[in-house]
Short mmCIF file of C-alpha atoms in Angstrom, two decimals:
data_model
loop_
_atom_site.label_atom_id
_atom_site.label_comp_id
_atom_site.label_asym_id
_atom_site.label_seq_id
_atom_site.Cartn_x
_atom_site.Cartn_y
_atom_site.Cartn_z
CA MET W 1 -15.65 -73.59 -8.60
CA ARG W 2 -13.36 -74.44 -11.63
CA THR W 3 -9.93 -73.99 -12.71
CA VAL W 4 -9.89 -72.55 -16.30
CA LEU W 5 -6.43 -72.44 -16.81
CA ALA W 6 -3.06 -73.80 -15.51
CA ARG W 7 0.02 -73.13 -17.57
CA GLU W 8 3.77 -73.25 -17.09
CA MET W 9 5.83 -70.07 -16.86
CA GLY W 10 9.44 -70.69 -16.19
CA GLY W 11 8.64 -74.10 -14.53
CA CYS W 12 5.84 -72.52 -12.45
CA SER W 13 2.05 -73.07 -12.59
CA VAL W 14 -0.53 -70.37 -12.81
CA LEU W 15 -3.98 -71.46 -11.83
CA GLY W 16 -7.04 -69.46 -12.92
CA ARG W 17 -10.01 -70.45 -10.71
CA ILE W 18 -13.58 -69.68 -10.88
CA TRP W 19 -14.99 -69.30 -7.25
CA GLY W 20 -18.34 -68.91 -5.85
CA VAL W 21 -19.27 -66.02 -3.29
CA TRP W 22 -18.14 -66.15 0.45
CA ARG W 23 -21.14 -64.60 2.06
CA ARG W 24 -21.90 -63.54 5.46
CA ARG W 25 -23.79 -66.92 5.72
CA PRO W 26 -20.86 -68.90 4.45
CA GLY W 27 -21.32 -70.45 1.05
CA VAL W 28 -19.57 -71.63 -1.92
CA ARG W 29 -21.15 -71.01 -5.23
CA ALA W 30 -20.38 -73.35 -8.07
CA VAL W 31 -20.56 -71.73 -11.44
CA PRO W 32 -21.86 -73.94 -14.29
CA LYS W 33 -21.64 -72.67 -17.96
CA ALA W 34 -24.29 -70.45 -19.17
CA PRO W 35 -25.38 -69.82 -22.72
CA GLY W 36 -23.58 -66.82 -24.36
CA PHE W 37 -21.02 -66.51 -21.65
CA GLY W 38 -17.56 -68.23 -21.06
CA THR W 39 -17.38 -70.14 -24.28
CA GLU W 40 -13.79 -70.38 -23.93
CA ALA W 41 -14.15 -72.24 -20.56
CA GLY W 42 -16.62 -74.70 -21.71
CA HIS W 43 -15.97 -77.46 -19.10
CA ARG W 44 -18.89 -78.36 -16.90
CA LEU W 45 -18.44 -78.62 -13.19
CA ARG W 46 -17.76 -82.15 -11.80
CA PRO W 47 -19.53 -83.26 -8.80
CA GLY W 48 -17.61 -82.79 -5.60
CA GLY W 49 -18.09 -82.47 -1.86
CA SER W 50 -21.57 -82.75 -0.38
CA SER W 51 -24.56 -80.55 -0.11
CA LYS W 52 -27.41 -81.48 2.31
CA ARG W 53 -30.63 -79.60 1.53
CA SER W 54 -33.85 -80.60 3.26
CA ARG W 55 -35.88 -78.24 0.98
CA PRO W 56 -35.67 -77.13 -2.73
CA GLN W 57 -33.09 -74.64 -3.41
CA PRO W 58 -34.43 -71.35 -4.99
CA PHE W 59 -30.86 -70.37 -6.20
CA PRO W 60 -29.46 -73.45 -8.16
CA GLY W 61 -25.76 -73.90 -8.06
CA LEU W 62 -25.46 -72.43 -4.42
CA LEU W 63 -23.41 -74.93 -2.23
CA GLN W 64 -23.55 -74.06 1.58
CA LEU W 65 -20.15 -74.09 3.10
CA GLU W 66 -21.25 -75.30 6.40
CA ASN W 67 -22.40 -78.52 4.91
CA LEU W 68 -18.59 -79.21 3.85
CA GLY W 69 -15.83 -80.52 5.96
CA ARG W 70 -12.24 -79.44 5.45
CA GLU W 71 -11.40 -82.56 3.33
CA GLU W 72 -14.68 -82.32 1.25
CA LEU W 73 -13.67 -78.80 0.49
CA VAL W 74 -10.34 -79.69 -0.77
CA ASP W 75 -11.86 -82.54 -2.67
CA VAL W 76 -14.18 -79.89 -4.46
CA LEU W 77 -11.38 -77.75 -5.27
CA ARG W 78 -9.30 -80.56 -6.68
CA ALA W 79 -12.19 -81.93 -8.74
CA ALA W 80 -12.59 -78.25 -10.16
CA VAL W 81 -9.27 -78.36 -11.88
CA VAL W 82 -9.81 -78.76 -15.64
CA ASP W 83 -6.31 -78.23 -16.87
CA GLN W 84 -2.88 -78.33 -15.13
CA LYS W 85 0.39 -78.41 -16.74
CA GLY W 86 3.84 -78.23 -14.99
CA LYS W 87 4.70 -79.65 -11.59
CA PRO W 88 2.13 -81.51 -10.50
CA GLY W 89 -9.36 -72.04 12.44
CA GLU W 90 -12.18 -70.66 10.04
CA LEU W 91 -12.82 -72.62 6.87
CA THR W 92 -11.94 -70.26 4.05
CA LEU W 93 -10.10 -70.43 0.76
CA PHE W 94 -7.01 -69.17 2.39
CA SER W 95 -7.06 -71.72 5.14
CA VAL W 96 -7.19 -74.78 2.75
CA LEU W 97 -4.49 -73.57 0.27
CA PRO W 98 -1.82 -75.77 1.75
CA GLU W 99 -4.10 -78.85 1.47
CA LEU W 100 -5.16 -77.85 -2.05
CA SER W 101 -1.36 -77.53 -3.04
CA GLN W 102 -0.78 -81.16 -1.73
CA SER W 103 -3.83 -82.41 -3.43
CA LEU W 104 -2.76 -80.79 -6.72
CA GLY W 105 0.80 -82.53 -6.43
CA LEU W 106 2.54 -79.22 -6.13
CA GLY W 107 4.81 -80.68 -3.30
CA ASP W 108 6.30 -77.76 -1.21
CA GLN W 109 5.05 -75.02 -3.67
CA GLU W 110 2.64 -72.81 -1.88
CA LEU W 111 -0.55 -71.41 -3.67
CA GLN W 112 -1.11 -67.81 -3.10
CA VAL W 113 -3.89 -65.65 -4.29
CA VAL W 114 -2.95 -63.17 -7.01
CA GLN W 115 -6.19 -61.68 -8.06
CA ALA W 116 -9.71 -62.10 -6.57
CA SER W 117 -12.88 -60.32 -6.45
CA GLY W 118 -14.98 -59.28 -3.45
CA LYS W 119 -16.09 -61.94 -0.98
CA GLU W 120 -19.81 -61.90 -1.97
CA THR W 121 -18.75 -61.70 -5.79
CA SER W 122 -18.82 -64.89 -7.94
CA GLY W 123 -16.11 -65.59 -10.65
CA LEU W 124 -12.44 -65.87 -11.05
CA VAL W 125 -9.87 -66.16 -8.55
CA LEU W 126 -6.31 -66.29 -9.66
CA LEU W 127 -3.95 -68.45 -7.83
CA SER W 128 -0.19 -69.07 -8.56
CA SER W 129 2.28 -71.56 -7.05
CA CYS W 130 5.34 -69.71 -8.07
CA PRO W 131 6.43 -66.43 -6.23
CA GLN W 132 8.06 -65.07 -9.32
CA THR W 133 5.00 -65.47 -11.37
CA ALA W 134 2.77 -64.03 -8.95
CA SER W 135 5.24 -60.92 -8.52
CA ARG W 136 5.13 -60.45 -12.21
CA LEU W 137 1.35 -60.81 -12.42
CA GLN W 138 0.67 -58.42 -9.60
CA LYS W 139 3.12 -55.85 -11.24
CA PHE W 140 1.26 -56.21 -14.49
CA PHE W 141 -1.97 -55.46 -12.77
CA ILE W 142 -0.49 -52.36 -10.98
CA TYR W 143 1.00 -51.10 -14.38
CA SER W 144 -2.37 -51.57 -16.09
CA ARG W 145 -4.26 -49.58 -13.43
CA ARG W 146 -1.85 -46.82 -13.76
CA ALA W 147 -2.19 -46.83 -17.52
CA GLN W 148 -6.07 -47.07 -16.96
CA ARG W 149 -6.18 -50.04 -19.13
CA PRO W 150 -8.99 -52.58 -17.65
CA THR W 151 -7.98 -55.91 -17.05
CA ALA W 152 -11.21 -57.36 -15.60
CA ASN W 153 -14.72 -57.65 -16.91
CA TYR W 154 -17.67 -58.02 -14.55
CA CYS W 155 -21.37 -58.98 -15.34
CA ALA W 156 -23.97 -57.50 -13.31
CA VAL W 157 -27.60 -57.53 -13.25
CA THR W 158 -29.04 -54.18 -11.83
CA ASP W 159 -32.38 -53.39 -10.38
CA GLY W 160 -32.98 -50.33 -12.65
CA ILE W 161 -31.49 -49.29 -15.94
CA PRO W 162 -28.79 -46.74 -16.29
CA ALA W 163 -29.62 -43.36 -17.73
CA THR W 164 -27.02 -43.86 -20.62
CA SER W 165 -25.99 -47.04 -22.38
CA GLU W 166 -22.39 -46.62 -21.50
CA GLY W 167 -20.03 -44.21 -19.83
CA LYS W 168 -17.67 -43.92 -16.72
CA ILE W 169 -18.34 -43.50 -13.07
CA GLN W 170 -16.01 -41.56 -10.99
CA ALA W 171 -16.22 -41.17 -7.20
CA ALA W 172 -14.27 -40.33 -4.13
CA LEU W 173 -14.72 -43.15 -1.54
CA LYS W 174 -13.76 -43.85 2.03
CA LEU W 175 -14.10 -46.77 4.18
CA GLU W 176 -15.77 -46.28 7.57
CA HIS W 177 -16.54 -48.51 10.58
CA VAL W 178 -20.25 -48.13 11.32
CA ASP W 179 -22.03 -50.18 14.03
CA GLY W 180 -19.31 -52.91 13.71
CA VAL W 181 -19.37 -53.06 9.94
CA ASP W 182 -17.02 -51.57 7.48
CA LEU W 183 -19.02 -49.47 4.94
CA VAL W 184 -17.79 -47.60 1.75
CA ILE W 185 -19.03 -44.07 1.95
CA PRO W 186 -18.85 -41.51 -1.06
CA VAL W 187 -17.15 -38.19 -0.37
CA LYS W 188 -18.20 -35.08 -2.15
CA SER W 189 -15.66 -32.47 -2.99
CA PRO W 190 -12.79 -34.26 -1.08
CA SER W 191 -10.12 -32.09 0.25
CA ARG W 192 -6.30 -32.71 0.58
CA LYS W 193 -6.78 -33.65 4.18
CA ASP W 194 -9.52 -36.25 3.10
CA PHE W 195 -7.11 -38.01 0.90
CA GLN W 196 -4.49 -37.91 3.42
CA GLU W 197 -6.92 -39.81 5.80
CA GLY W 198 -7.66 -42.48 3.44
CA VAL W 199 -10.11 -41.23 0.60
CA LYS W 200 -9.55 -42.63 -2.75
CA ARG W 201 -10.53 -41.60 -6.21
CA THR W 202 -12.23 -44.35 -7.87
CA LEU W 203 -13.24 -45.03 -11.57
CA SER W 204 -15.20 -47.58 -13.57
CA HIS W 205 -16.49 -48.02 -17.05
CA PHE W 206 -19.97 -49.48 -17.60
CA HIS W 207 -21.71 -50.94 -20.72
CA VAL W 208 -25.43 -51.81 -20.87
CA VAL W 209 -25.58 -55.18 -22.58
CA ALA W 210 -29.33 -55.87 -22.36
CA MET W 211 -32.47 -54.35 -20.79
CA GLY W 212 -35.81 -55.79 -19.78
CA SER W 213 -38.41 -55.88 -17.05
CA GLY W 214 -37.01 -52.67 -15.46
CA CYS W 215 -33.54 -54.30 -14.99
CA ALA W 216 -30.27 -54.40 -16.85
CA LEU W 217 -27.34 -56.63 -17.72
CA VAL W 218 -24.28 -54.54 -17.47
CA GLN W 219 -20.65 -55.14 -18.22
CA LEU W 220 -18.31 -53.25 -15.61
CA GLN W 221 -14.65 -52.76 -15.81
CA PRO W 222 -13.13 -51.26 -12.67
CA LEU W 223 -10.00 -49.17 -13.46
CA THR W 224 -9.17 -48.59 -9.67
CA VAL W 225 -9.39 -51.09 -6.66
CA PHE W 226 -11.53 -50.25 -3.76
CA PRO W 227 -13.81 -52.50 -1.57
CA SER W 228 -17.27 -52.80 -2.92
CA GLN W 229 -16.40 -50.23 -5.69
CA LEU W 230 -18.68 -51.56 -8.34
CA GLN W 231 -21.62 -51.93 -5.97
CA VAL W 232 -21.31 -48.48 -4.77
CA HIS W 233 -20.85 -47.18 -8.16
CA MET W 234 -24.15 -48.73 -9.55
CA VAL W 235 -25.85 -47.27 -6.37
CA LEU W 236 -24.75 -43.89 -7.56
CA GLN W 237 -26.38 -44.51 -10.83
CA LEU W 238 -29.54 -45.35 -9.04
CA CYS W 239 -29.39 -48.97 -10.31
CA PRO W 240 -28.10 -51.13 -7.44
CA VAL W 241 -26.90 -54.61 -8.19
CA LEU W 242 -29.58 -57.30 -7.72
CA GLY W 243 -28.92 -58.99 -4.39
CA ASP W 244 -26.97 -56.19 -2.95
CA HIS W 245 -28.07 -56.31 0.75
CA THR W 246 -25.69 -53.84 1.87
CA TYR W 247 -25.78 -50.60 -0.37
CA SER W 248 -29.17 -50.94 -2.18
CA ALA W 249 -31.00 -49.25 0.76
CA ARG W 250 -29.30 -45.97 -0.30
CA VAL W 251 -31.65 -45.69 -3.41
CA GLY W 252 -35.08 -44.36 -2.38
CA THR W 253 -38.24 -44.16 -4.53
CA VAL W 254 -41.09 -41.51 -4.47
CA LEU W 255 -43.79 -41.73 -6.91
CA GLY W 256 -41.81 -43.86 -9.24
CA GLN W 257 -38.78 -41.35 -9.00
CA ARG W 258 -35.46 -42.64 -7.64
CA PHE W 259 -33.06 -40.53 -5.64
CA LEU W 260 -29.96 -41.07 -3.35
CA LEU W 261 -30.30 -41.13 0.35
CA PRO W 262 -27.50 -39.95 2.81
CA ALA W 263 -24.97 -42.79 2.89
CA GLU W 264 -23.80 -41.85 6.28
CA SER W 265 -27.21 -42.34 7.91
CA THR W 266 -28.70 -45.08 5.58
CA LYS W 267 -27.97 -48.40 7.59
CA PRO W 268 -27.70 -51.72 5.31
CA GLN W 269 -30.81 -53.69 5.06
CA ARG W 270 -32.06 -56.60 2.88
CA GLN W 271 -32.79 -55.47 -0.64
CA VAL W 272 -36.58 -55.63 -1.29
CA PRO W 273 -37.56 -55.95 -5.02
CA ASP W 274 -40.90 -54.68 -6.07
CA GLU W 275 -43.73 -57.03 -6.61
CA ALA W 276 -43.54 -57.01 -10.34
CA LEU W 277 -39.97 -58.08 -10.27
CA LEU W 278 -40.66 -60.70 -7.62
CA ARG W 279 -43.19 -62.24 -10.01
CA ARG W 280 -40.65 -62.24 -12.95
CA LEU W 281 -38.00 -63.87 -10.65
CA CYS W 282 -40.69 -66.29 -9.29
CA LEU W 283 -39.42 -65.71 -5.64
CA THR W 284 -41.17 -65.07 -2.47
CA PRO W 285 -40.32 -62.11 -0.40
CA SER W 286 -38.48 -64.44 2.07
CA GLN W 287 -36.53 -65.93 -0.75
CA ALA W 288 -35.64 -62.52 -2.18
CA ALA W 289 -34.12 -61.80 1.30
CA GLN W 290 -31.54 -64.44 0.45
CA LEU W 291 -31.08 -63.38 -3.06
CA PRO W 292 -27.29 -63.89 -4.14
CA LEU W 293 -25.30 -60.80 -5.26
CA HIS W 294 -25.59 -60.84 -9.11
CA LEU W 295 -21.98 -59.45 -9.75
CA HIS W 296 -19.72 -61.95 -11.43
CA LEU W 297 -15.95 -61.56 -12.44
CA HIS W 298 -16.30 -62.96 -15.89
CA CYS W 299 -13.01 -62.18 -17.62
CA LEU W 300 -9.38 -61.56 -16.64
CA HIS W 301 -7.01 -60.38 -19.31
CA LEU W 302 -3.35 -61.54 -18.67
CA PRO W 303 0.05 -61.20 -20.33
CA GLY W 304 1.49 -64.15 -22.15
CA MET W 305 3.12 -66.85 -19.76
CA ARG W 306 6.25 -67.09 -21.76
CA PRO W 307 8.30 -64.38 -23.59
CA GLY W 308 6.86 -63.63 -26.86
CA GLU W 309 3.48 -65.28 -26.23
CA ALA W 310 0.42 -63.34 -27.18
CA PRO W 311 -1.86 -62.02 -24.19
CA MET W 312 -4.61 -64.29 -23.05
CA LYS W 313 -7.85 -64.12 -21.20
CA LEU W 314 -9.66 -66.32 -18.55
CA LEU W 315 -13.31 -66.71 -18.89
CA ALA W 316 -15.68 -67.71 -16.11
CA PRO W 317 -19.13 -69.13 -16.98
CA LEU W 318 -22.09 -67.62 -15.03
CA PRO W 319 -23.38 -69.22 -12.00
CA SER W 320 -26.62 -71.22 -12.66
CA TYR W 321 -28.69 -68.82 -10.29
CA PHE W 322 -27.28 -65.92 -12.47
CA SER W 323 -28.31 -67.61 -15.83
CA ARG W 324 -31.77 -68.32 -14.31
CA THR W 325 -32.18 -64.66 -13.60
CA LEU W 326 -31.21 -63.69 -17.03
CA GLN W 327 -33.86 -66.08 -18.36
CA CYS W 328 -36.70 -64.83 -16.01
CA LEU W 329 -36.10 -61.27 -16.94
CA GLY W 330 -35.60 -61.84 -20.76
CA LEU W 331 -31.98 -60.50 -20.67
CA HIS W 332 -29.69 -61.86 -23.31
CA GLN W 333 -26.05 -60.97 -24.32
CA GLN W 334 -25.98 -59.29 -27.64
#
């Protein structure tokens, strides 16, 4: 976790934060700098909070939230701030925002989330202590989506290599409650009634950055917003994101050929990499069952904070477990 930016905008602070993943087994992933990524956010994470581990951790940089108290989590967040200009129930990011505001010296100003990735995705979370700034940024993101101008770049490691080096993925998706879990289901040839009942058209761009060991490092740019959009889009390419224990089961293999299984009848299950991939990752099958999702919100493009200022971008260094995976697979950014 780390604040990469805090700048004044009309007396208000905009805080760009790198956060780890909020998983089903609650955890916060710290994201130290990795070679080739996040060179503009080159500050190392300072120690904060506590992490009690009785055995070696196969995924470096992963902190277990259940080992942190409320005050310790606030301390970790405060220690993650690397730059700040301007005015100084369940344990979640949202529940500790009031304490974090006080800890940062923001007084009565309440922090609110402006932009965030999915709960299992690492990377940037954009916070603002100013309602006017938050409103302006939200309007910027809405306008950019309507203009089909990407504002977010994700890094993903995929199990499998896309058939083409770059392209776009379009799919109609719906959210369905199945066995007590909300799952995203692709809809073929949706009707007008489908769209009236909540089906959405989704679009993402992808670019393969590197390939090796049957895997790929892929840059993803969503141009629409839908839960788990990028994970489902990569499954439709027969290349599930590494560590996707929800949707990867929809990709089947027979005699080395991959195919899609019916989304409606395929239940989520732990991703099971093949033996060759396990050897490259130096993981046991039980460790692979806890493999974190390798999907990271690496970059956000934002407008200038003051009139006349040039646009800027926030960069989040990769989590250390992500960097370790790249090294094991011989994947390097071009």
